[in-house]
Coordinates of N, CA and C in Angstrom, one line a residue:
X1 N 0.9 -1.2 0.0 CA 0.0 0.0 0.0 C 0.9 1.2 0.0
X2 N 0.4 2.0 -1.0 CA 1.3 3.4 -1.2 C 1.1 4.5 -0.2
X3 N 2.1 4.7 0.4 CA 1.9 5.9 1.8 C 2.5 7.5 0.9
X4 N 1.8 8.2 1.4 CA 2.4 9.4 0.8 C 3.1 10.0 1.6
X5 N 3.8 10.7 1.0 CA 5.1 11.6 1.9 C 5.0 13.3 1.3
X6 N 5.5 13.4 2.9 CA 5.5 15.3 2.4 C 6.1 15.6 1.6
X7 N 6.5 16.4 0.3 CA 6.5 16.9 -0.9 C 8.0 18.2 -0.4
X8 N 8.8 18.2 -0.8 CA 9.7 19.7 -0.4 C 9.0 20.8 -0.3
X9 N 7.5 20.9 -1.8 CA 7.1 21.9 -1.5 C 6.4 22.3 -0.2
X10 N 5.9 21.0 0.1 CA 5.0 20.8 1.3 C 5.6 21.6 2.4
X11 N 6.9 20.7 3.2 CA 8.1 21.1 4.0 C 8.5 22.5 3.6
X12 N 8.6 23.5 2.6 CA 8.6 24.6 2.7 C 7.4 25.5 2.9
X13 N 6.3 25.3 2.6 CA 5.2 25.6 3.0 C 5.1 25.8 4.4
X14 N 5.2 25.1 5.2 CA 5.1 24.3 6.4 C 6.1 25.3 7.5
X15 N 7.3 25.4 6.7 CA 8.4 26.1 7.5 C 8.1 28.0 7.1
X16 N 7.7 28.2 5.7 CA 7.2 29.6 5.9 C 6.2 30.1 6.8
X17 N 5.0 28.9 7.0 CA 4.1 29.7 7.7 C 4.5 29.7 9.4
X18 N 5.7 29.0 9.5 CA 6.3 28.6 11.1 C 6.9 30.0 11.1
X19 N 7.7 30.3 10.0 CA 8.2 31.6 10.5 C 7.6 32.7 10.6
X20 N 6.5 32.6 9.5 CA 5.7 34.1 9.6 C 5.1 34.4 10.7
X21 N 4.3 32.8 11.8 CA 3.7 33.3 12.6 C 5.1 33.7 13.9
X22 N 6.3 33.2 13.8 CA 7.3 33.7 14.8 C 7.3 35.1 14.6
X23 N 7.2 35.6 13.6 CA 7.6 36.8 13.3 C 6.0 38.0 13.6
X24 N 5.1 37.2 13.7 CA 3.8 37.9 13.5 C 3.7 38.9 14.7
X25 N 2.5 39.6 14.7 CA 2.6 40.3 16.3 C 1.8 39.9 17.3
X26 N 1.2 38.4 16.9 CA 0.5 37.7 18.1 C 1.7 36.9 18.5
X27 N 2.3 36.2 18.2 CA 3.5 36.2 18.7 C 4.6 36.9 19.2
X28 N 4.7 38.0 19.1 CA 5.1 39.1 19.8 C 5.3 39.3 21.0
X29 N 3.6 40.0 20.6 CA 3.0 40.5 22.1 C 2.6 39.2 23.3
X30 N 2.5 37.5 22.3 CA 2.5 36.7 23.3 C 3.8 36.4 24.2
X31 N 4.9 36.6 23.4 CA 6.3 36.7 23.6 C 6.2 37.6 25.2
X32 N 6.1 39.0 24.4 CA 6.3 39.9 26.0 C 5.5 39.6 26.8
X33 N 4.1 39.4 26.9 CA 3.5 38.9 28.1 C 3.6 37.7 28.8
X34 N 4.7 36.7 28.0 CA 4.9 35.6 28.6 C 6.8 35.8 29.8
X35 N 7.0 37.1 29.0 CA 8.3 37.5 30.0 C 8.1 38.0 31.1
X36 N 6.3 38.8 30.9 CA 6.1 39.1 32.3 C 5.8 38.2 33.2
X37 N 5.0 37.2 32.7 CA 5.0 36.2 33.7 C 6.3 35.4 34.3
X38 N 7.2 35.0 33.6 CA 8.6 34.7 33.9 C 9.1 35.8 34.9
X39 N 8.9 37.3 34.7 CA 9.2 37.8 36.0 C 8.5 37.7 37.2
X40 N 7.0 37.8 36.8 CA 6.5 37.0 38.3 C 7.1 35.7 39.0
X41 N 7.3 35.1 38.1 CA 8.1 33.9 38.7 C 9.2 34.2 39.5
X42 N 10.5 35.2 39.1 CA 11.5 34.9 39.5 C 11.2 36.2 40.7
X43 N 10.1 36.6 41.2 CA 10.0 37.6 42.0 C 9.2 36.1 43.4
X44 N 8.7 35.1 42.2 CA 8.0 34.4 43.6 C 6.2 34.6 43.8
X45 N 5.9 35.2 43.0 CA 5.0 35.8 43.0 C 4.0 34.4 42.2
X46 N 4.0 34.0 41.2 CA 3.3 33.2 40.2 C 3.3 31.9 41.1
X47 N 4.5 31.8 42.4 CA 4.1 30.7 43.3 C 4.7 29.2 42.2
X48 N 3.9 28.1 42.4 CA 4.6 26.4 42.4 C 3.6 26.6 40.3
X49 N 2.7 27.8 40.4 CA 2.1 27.3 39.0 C 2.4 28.6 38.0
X50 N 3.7 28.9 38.1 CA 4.6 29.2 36.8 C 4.0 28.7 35.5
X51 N 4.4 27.7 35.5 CA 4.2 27.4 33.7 C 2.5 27.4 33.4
X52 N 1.6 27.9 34.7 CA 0.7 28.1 33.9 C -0.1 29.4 33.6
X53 N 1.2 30.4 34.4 CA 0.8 31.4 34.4 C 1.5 31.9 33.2
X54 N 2.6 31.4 32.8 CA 3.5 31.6 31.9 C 2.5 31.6 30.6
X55 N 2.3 30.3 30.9 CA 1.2 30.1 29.3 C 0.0 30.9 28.9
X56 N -0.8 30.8 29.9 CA -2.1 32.1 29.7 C -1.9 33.4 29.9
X57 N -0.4 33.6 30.6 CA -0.4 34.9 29.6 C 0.1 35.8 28.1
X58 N 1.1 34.5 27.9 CA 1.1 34.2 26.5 C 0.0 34.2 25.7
X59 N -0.9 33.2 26.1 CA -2.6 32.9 25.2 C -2.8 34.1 25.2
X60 N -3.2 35.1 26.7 CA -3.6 36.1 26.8 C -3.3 37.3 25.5
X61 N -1.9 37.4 25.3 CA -1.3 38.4 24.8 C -1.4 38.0 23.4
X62 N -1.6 36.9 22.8 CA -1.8 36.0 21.6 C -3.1 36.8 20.8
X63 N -4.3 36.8 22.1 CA -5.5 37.0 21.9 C -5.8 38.4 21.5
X64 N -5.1 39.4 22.6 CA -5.3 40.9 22.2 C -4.5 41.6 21.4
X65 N -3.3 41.1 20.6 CA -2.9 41.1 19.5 C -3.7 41.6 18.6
X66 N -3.6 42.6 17.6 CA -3.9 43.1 16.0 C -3.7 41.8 14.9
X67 N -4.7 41.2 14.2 CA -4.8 40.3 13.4 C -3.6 41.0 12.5
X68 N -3.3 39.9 11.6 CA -2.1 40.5 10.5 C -3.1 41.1 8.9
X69 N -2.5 41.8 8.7 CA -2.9 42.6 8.0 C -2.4 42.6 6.3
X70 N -3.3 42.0 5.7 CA -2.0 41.8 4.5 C -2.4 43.4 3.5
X71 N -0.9 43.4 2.9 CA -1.5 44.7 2.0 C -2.2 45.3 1.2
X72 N -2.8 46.6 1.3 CA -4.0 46.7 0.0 C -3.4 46.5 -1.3
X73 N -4.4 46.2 -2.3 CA -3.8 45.9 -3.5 C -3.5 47.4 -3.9
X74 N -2.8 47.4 -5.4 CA -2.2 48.6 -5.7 C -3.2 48.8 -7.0
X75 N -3.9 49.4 -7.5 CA -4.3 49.5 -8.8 C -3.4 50.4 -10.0
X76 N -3.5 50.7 -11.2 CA -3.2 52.0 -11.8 C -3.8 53.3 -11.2
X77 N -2.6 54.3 -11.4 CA -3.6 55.8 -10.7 C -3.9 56.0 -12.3
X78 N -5.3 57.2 -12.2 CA -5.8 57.6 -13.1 C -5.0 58.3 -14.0
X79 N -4.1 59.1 -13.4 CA -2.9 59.3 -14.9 C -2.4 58.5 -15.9
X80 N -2.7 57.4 -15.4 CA -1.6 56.0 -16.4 C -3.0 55.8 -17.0
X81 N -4.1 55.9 -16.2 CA -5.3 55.7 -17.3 C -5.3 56.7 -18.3
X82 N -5.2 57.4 -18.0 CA -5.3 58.9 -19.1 C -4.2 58.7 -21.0
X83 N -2.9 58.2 -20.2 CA -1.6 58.1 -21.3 C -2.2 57.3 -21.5
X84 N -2.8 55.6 -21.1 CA -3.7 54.9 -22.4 C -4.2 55.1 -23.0
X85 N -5.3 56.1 -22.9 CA -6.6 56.9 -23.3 C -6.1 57.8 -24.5
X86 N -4.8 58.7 -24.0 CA -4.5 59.4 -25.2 C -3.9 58.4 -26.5
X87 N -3.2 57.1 -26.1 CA -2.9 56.4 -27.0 C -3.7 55.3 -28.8
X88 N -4.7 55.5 -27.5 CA -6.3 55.0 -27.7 C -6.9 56.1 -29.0
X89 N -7.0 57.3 -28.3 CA -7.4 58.1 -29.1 C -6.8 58.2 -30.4
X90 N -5.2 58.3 -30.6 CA -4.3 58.1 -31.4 C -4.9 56.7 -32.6
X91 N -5.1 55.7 -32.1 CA -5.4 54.5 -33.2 C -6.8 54.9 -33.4
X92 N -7.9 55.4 -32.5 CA -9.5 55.4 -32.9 C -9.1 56.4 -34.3
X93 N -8.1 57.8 -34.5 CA -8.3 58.5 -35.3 C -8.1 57.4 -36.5
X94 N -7.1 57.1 -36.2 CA -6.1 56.0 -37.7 C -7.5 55.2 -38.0
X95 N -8.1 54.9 -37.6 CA -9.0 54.1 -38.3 C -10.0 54.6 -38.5
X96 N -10.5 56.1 -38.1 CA -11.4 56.6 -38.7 C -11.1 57.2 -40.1
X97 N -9.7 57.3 -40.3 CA -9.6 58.0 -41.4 C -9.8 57.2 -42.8
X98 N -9.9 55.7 -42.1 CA -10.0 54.5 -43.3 C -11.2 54.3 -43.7
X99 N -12.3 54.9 -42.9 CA -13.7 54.8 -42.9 C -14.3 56.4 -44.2
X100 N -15.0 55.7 -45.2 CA -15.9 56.6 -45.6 C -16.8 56.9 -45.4
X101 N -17.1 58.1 -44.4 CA -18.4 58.9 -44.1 C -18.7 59.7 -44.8
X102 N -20.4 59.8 -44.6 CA -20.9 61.0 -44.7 C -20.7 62.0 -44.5
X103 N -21.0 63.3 -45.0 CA -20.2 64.8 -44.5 C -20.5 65.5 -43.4
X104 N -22.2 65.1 -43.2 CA -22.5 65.3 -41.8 C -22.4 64.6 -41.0
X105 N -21.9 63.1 -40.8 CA -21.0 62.7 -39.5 C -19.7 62.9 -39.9
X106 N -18.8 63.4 -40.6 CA -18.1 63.6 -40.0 C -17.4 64.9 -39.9
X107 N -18.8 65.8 -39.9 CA -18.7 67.6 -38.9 C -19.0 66.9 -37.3
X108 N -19.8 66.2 -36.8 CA -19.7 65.7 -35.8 C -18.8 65.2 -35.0
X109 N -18.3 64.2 -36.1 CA -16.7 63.4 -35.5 C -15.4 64.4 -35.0
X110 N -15.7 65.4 -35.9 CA -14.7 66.6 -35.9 C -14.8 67.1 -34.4
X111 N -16.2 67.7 -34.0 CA -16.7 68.0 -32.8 C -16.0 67.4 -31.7
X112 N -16.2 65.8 -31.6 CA -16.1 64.6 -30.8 C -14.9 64.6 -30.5
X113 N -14.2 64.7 -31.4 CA -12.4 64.9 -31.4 C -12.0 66.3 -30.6
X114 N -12.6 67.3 -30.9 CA -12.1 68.2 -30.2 C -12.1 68.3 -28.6
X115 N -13.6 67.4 -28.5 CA -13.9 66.8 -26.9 C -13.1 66.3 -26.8
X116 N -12.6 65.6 -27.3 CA -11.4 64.7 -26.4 C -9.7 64.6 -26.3
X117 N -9.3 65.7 -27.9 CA -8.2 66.3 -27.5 C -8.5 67.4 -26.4
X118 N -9.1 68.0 -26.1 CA -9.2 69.1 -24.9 C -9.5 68.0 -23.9
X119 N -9.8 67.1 -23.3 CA -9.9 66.8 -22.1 C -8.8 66.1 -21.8
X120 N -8.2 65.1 -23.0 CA -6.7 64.2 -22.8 C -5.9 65.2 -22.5
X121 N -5.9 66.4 -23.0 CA -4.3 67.4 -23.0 C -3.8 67.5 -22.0
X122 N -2.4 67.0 -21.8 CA -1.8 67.3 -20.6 C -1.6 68.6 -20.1
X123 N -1.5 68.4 -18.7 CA -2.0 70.0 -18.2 C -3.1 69.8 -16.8
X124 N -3.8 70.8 -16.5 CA -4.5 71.0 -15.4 C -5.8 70.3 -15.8
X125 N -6.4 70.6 -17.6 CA -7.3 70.0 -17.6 C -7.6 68.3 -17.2
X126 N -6.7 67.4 -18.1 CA -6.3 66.5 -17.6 C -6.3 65.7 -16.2
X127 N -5.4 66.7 -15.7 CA -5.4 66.7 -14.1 C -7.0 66.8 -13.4
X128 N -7.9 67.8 -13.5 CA -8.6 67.9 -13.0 C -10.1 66.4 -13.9
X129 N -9.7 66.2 -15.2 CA -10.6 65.0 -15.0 C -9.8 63.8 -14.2
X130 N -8.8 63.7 -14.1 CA -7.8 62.8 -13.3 C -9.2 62.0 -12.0
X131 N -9.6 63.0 -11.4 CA -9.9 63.3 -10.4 C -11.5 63.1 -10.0
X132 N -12.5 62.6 -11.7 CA -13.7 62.5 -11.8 C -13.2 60.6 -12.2
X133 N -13.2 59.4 -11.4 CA -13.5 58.4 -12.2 C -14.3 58.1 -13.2
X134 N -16.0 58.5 -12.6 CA -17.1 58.4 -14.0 C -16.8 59.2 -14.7
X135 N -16.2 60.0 -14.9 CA -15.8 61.0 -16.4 C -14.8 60.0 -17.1
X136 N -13.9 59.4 -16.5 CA -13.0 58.7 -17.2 C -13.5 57.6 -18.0
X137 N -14.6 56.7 -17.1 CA -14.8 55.8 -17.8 C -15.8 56.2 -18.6
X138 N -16.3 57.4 -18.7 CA -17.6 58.0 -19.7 C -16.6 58.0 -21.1
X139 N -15.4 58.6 -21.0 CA -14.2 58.8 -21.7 C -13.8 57.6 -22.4
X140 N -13.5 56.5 -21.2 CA -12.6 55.1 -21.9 C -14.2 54.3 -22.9
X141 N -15.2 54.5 -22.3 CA -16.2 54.1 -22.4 C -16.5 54.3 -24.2
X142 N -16.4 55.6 -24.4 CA -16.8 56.1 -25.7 C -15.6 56.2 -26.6
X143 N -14.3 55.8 -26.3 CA -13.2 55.5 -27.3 C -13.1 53.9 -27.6
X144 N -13.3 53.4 -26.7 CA -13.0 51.9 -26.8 C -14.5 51.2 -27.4
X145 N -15.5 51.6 -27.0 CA -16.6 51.4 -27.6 C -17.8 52.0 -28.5
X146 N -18.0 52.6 -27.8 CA -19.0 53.7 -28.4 C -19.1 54.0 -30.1
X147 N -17.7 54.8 -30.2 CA -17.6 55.2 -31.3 C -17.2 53.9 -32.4
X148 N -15.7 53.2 -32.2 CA -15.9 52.3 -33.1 C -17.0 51.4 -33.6
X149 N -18.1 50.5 -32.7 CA -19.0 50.3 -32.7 C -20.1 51.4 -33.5
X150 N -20.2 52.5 -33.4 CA -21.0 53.2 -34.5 C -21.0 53.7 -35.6
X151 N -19.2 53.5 -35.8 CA -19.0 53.7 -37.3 C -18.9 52.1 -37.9
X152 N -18.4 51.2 -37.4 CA -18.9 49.5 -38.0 C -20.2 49.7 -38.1
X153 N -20.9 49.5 -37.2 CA -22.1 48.8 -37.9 C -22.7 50.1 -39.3
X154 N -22.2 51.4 -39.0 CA -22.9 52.3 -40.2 C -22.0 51.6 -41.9
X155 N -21.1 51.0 -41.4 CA -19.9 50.5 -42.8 C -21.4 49.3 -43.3
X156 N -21.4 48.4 -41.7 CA -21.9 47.1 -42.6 C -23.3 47.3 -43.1
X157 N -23.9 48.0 -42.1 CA -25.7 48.0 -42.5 C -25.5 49.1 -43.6
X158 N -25.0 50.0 -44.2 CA -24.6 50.3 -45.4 C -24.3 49.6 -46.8
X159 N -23.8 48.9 -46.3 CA -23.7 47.3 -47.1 C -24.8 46.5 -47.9
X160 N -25.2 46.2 -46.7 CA -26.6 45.5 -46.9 C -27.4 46.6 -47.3
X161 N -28.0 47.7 -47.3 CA -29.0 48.5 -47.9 C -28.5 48.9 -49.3
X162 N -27.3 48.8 -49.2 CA -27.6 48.9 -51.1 C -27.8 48.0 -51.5
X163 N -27.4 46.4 -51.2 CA -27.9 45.0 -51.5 C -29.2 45.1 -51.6
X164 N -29.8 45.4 -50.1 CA -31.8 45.8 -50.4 C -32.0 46.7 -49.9
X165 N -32.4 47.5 -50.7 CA -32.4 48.7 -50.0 C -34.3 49.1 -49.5
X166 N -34.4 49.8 -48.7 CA -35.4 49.9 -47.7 C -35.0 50.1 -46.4
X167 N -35.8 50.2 -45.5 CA -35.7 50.3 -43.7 C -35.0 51.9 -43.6
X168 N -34.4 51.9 -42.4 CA -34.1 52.9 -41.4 C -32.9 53.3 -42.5
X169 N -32.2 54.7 -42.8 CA -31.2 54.9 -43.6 C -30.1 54.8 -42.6
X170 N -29.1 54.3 -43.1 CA -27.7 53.7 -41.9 C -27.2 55.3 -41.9
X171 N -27.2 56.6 -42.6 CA -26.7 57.6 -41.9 C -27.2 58.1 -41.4
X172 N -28.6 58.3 -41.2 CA -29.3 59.2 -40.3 C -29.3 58.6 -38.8
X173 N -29.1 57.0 -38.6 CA -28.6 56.5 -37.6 C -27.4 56.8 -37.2
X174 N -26.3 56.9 -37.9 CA -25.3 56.9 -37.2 C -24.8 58.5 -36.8
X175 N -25.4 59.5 -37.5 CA -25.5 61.2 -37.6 C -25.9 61.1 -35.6
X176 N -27.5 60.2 -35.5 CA -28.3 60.3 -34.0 C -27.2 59.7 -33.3
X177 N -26.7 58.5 -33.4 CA -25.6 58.0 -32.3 C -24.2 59.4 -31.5
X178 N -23.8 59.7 -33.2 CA -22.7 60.3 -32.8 C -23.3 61.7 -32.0
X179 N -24.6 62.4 -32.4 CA -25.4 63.1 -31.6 C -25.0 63.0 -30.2
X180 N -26.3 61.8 -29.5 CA -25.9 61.0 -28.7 C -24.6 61.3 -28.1
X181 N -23.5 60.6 -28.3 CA -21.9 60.5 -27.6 C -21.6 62.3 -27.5
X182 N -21.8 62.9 -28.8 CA -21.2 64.4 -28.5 C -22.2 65.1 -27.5
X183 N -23.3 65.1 -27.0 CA -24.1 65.1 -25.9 C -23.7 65.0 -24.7
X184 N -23.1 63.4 -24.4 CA -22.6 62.9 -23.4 C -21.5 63.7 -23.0
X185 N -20.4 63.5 -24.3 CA -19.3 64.6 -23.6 C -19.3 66.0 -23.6
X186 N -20.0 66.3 -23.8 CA -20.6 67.9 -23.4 C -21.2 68.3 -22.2
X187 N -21.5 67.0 -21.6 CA -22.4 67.1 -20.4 C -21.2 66.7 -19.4
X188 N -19.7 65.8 -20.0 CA -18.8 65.2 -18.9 C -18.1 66.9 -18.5
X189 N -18.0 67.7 -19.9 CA -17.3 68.7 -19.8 C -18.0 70.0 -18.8
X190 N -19.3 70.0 -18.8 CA -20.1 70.7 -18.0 C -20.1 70.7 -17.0
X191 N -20.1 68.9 -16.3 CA -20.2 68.3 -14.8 C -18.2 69.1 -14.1
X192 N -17.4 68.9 -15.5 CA -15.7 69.5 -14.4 C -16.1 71.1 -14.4
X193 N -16.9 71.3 -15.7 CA -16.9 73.1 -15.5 C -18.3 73.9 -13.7
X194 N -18.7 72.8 -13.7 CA -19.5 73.2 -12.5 C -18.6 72.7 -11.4
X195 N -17.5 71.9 -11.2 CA -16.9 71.8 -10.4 C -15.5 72.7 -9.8
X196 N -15.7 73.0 -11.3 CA -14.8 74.6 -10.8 C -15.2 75.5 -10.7
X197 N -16.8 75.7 -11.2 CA -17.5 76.9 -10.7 C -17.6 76.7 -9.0
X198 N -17.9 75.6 -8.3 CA -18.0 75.1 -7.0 C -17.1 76.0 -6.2
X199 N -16.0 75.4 -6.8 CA -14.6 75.5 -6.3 C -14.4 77.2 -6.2
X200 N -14.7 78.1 -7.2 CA -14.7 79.5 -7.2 C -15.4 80.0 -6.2
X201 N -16.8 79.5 -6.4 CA -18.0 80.1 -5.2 C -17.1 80.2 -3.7
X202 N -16.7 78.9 -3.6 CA -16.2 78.6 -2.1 C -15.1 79.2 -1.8
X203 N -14.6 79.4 -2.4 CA -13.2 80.3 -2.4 C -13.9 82.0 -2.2
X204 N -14.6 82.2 -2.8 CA -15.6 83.3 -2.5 C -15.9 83.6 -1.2
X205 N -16.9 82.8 -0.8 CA -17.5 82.6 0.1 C -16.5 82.5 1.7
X206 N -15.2 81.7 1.3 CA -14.2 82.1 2.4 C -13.5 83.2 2.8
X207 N -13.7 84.1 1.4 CA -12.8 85.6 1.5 C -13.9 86.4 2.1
X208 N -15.0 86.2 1.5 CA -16.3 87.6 2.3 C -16.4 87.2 3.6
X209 N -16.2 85.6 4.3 CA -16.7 85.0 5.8 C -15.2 86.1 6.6
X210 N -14.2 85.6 6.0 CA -13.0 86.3 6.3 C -12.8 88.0 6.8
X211 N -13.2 88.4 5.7 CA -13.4 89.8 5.6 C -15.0 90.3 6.6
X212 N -15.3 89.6 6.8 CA -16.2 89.8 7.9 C -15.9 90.3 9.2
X213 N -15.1 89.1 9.5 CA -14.4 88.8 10.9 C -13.6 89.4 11.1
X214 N -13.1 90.2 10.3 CA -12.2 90.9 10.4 C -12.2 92.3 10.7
X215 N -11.1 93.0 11.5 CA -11.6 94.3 11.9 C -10.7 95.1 11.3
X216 N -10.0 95.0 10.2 CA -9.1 96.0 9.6 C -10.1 97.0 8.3
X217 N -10.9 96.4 7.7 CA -11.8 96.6 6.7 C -12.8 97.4 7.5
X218 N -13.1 98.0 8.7 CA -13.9 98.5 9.5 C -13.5 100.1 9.9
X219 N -12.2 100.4 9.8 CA -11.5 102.0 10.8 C -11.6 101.1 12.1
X220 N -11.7 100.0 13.2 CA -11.9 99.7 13.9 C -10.3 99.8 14.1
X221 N -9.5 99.9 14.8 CA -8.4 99.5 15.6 C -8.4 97.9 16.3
X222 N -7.7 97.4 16.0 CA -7.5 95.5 17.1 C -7.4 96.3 18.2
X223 N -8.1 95.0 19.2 CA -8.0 95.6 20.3 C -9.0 96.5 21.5
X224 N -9.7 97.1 20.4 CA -10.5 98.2 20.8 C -12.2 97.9 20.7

């Protein structure tokens, strides 16, 4: 009959988590509280039951120990999102240029582009969408999908309607989509422009509270 045996991986397994808990802070703090008891002993105090005072207060100090803490995960910060985004934007052009549209999508596209070279631009703008996640992903959202996705399907159902032609005209659909998306980012650009309006008021609002309390803006003398 085949007996199995511990594995090296096993035996190192085995020996890391021996060390980690030596090293842990329930072990520690069981460590020092078991020294105190060792000095009760050698004071005479713990009496003939030493090793059992020794031990529970080890357990003890085991117990009120800080669990171990593993570290938070690290994600990308939203700047490194952004340099994708501009890279992104970089290939969405290259392939729109391969695309033949219509003239009125692409006065819109033109639009759409300007939204988005002005919000990628490095700089404060940038910075300050940095700082809106749903803007970003309204952003990653409409480069990576949105748009390619609405100029394909206007290529293929294009296709097919001159094959048979009838139903919904594939430009007037894709004219409403890109509508649609330059809407959205008009509205992302609105939500940072109200947030620096925010930002103004409040800054306002601390100079006049200031200028209040204050007694130099008065002929008042401090003091008096």
């Amino acid at each position: 009959m085949a007996t199995s045996r511990p594995t090296k991986a096993t035996a190192e397994g085995r020996a890391g988590r021996a060390l980690a808990y030596l090293e842990s802070a329930k072990n520690l703090t069981g460590s020092a509280c078991a020294l105190g008891g060792l000095a009760l002993t050698f004071t005479g105090l713990a009496g003939a039951y030493w090793p059992v005072v020794v031990a529970g207060l080890y357990g003890a100090g085991a117990l009120i120990a800080p669990p171990a803490r593993p570290p938070a995960p690290r994600f990308p910060d939203p700047t490194s999102q952004l340099d994708g985004l501009r890279k992104d934007v970089t290939t969405l052009r290259e392939y729109l240029t391969q695309v033949d549209l219509p003239s009125a999508a692409t006065e819109r596209l033109d639009s759409i582009r300007e939204l988005l070279d002005g919000l990628l631009a490095p700089g404060w703008v940038s910075e300050a969408l940095a700082q809106d996640p749903e803007g970003i992903h309204v952003l990653a959202r409409a480069v990576h999908r949105d748009l390619p996705e609405s100029v394909d399907t206007y290529v293929r159902t294009r296709w097919w309607t001159r094959m048979a032609p009838g139903g919904q005209d594939p430009e007037e659909e894709l004219v409403r989509q890109l509508a649609l998306l330059h809407g959205e980012l008009t509205g992302l650009v609105a939500g940072l422009r109200e947030a620096e309006e925010i930002r103004q008021q409040t800054h306002t609002r601390y100079l006049e509270d200031r200028g209040t309390e204050s007694t130099y803006g008065t002929g008042t003398a401090p003091g008096t």
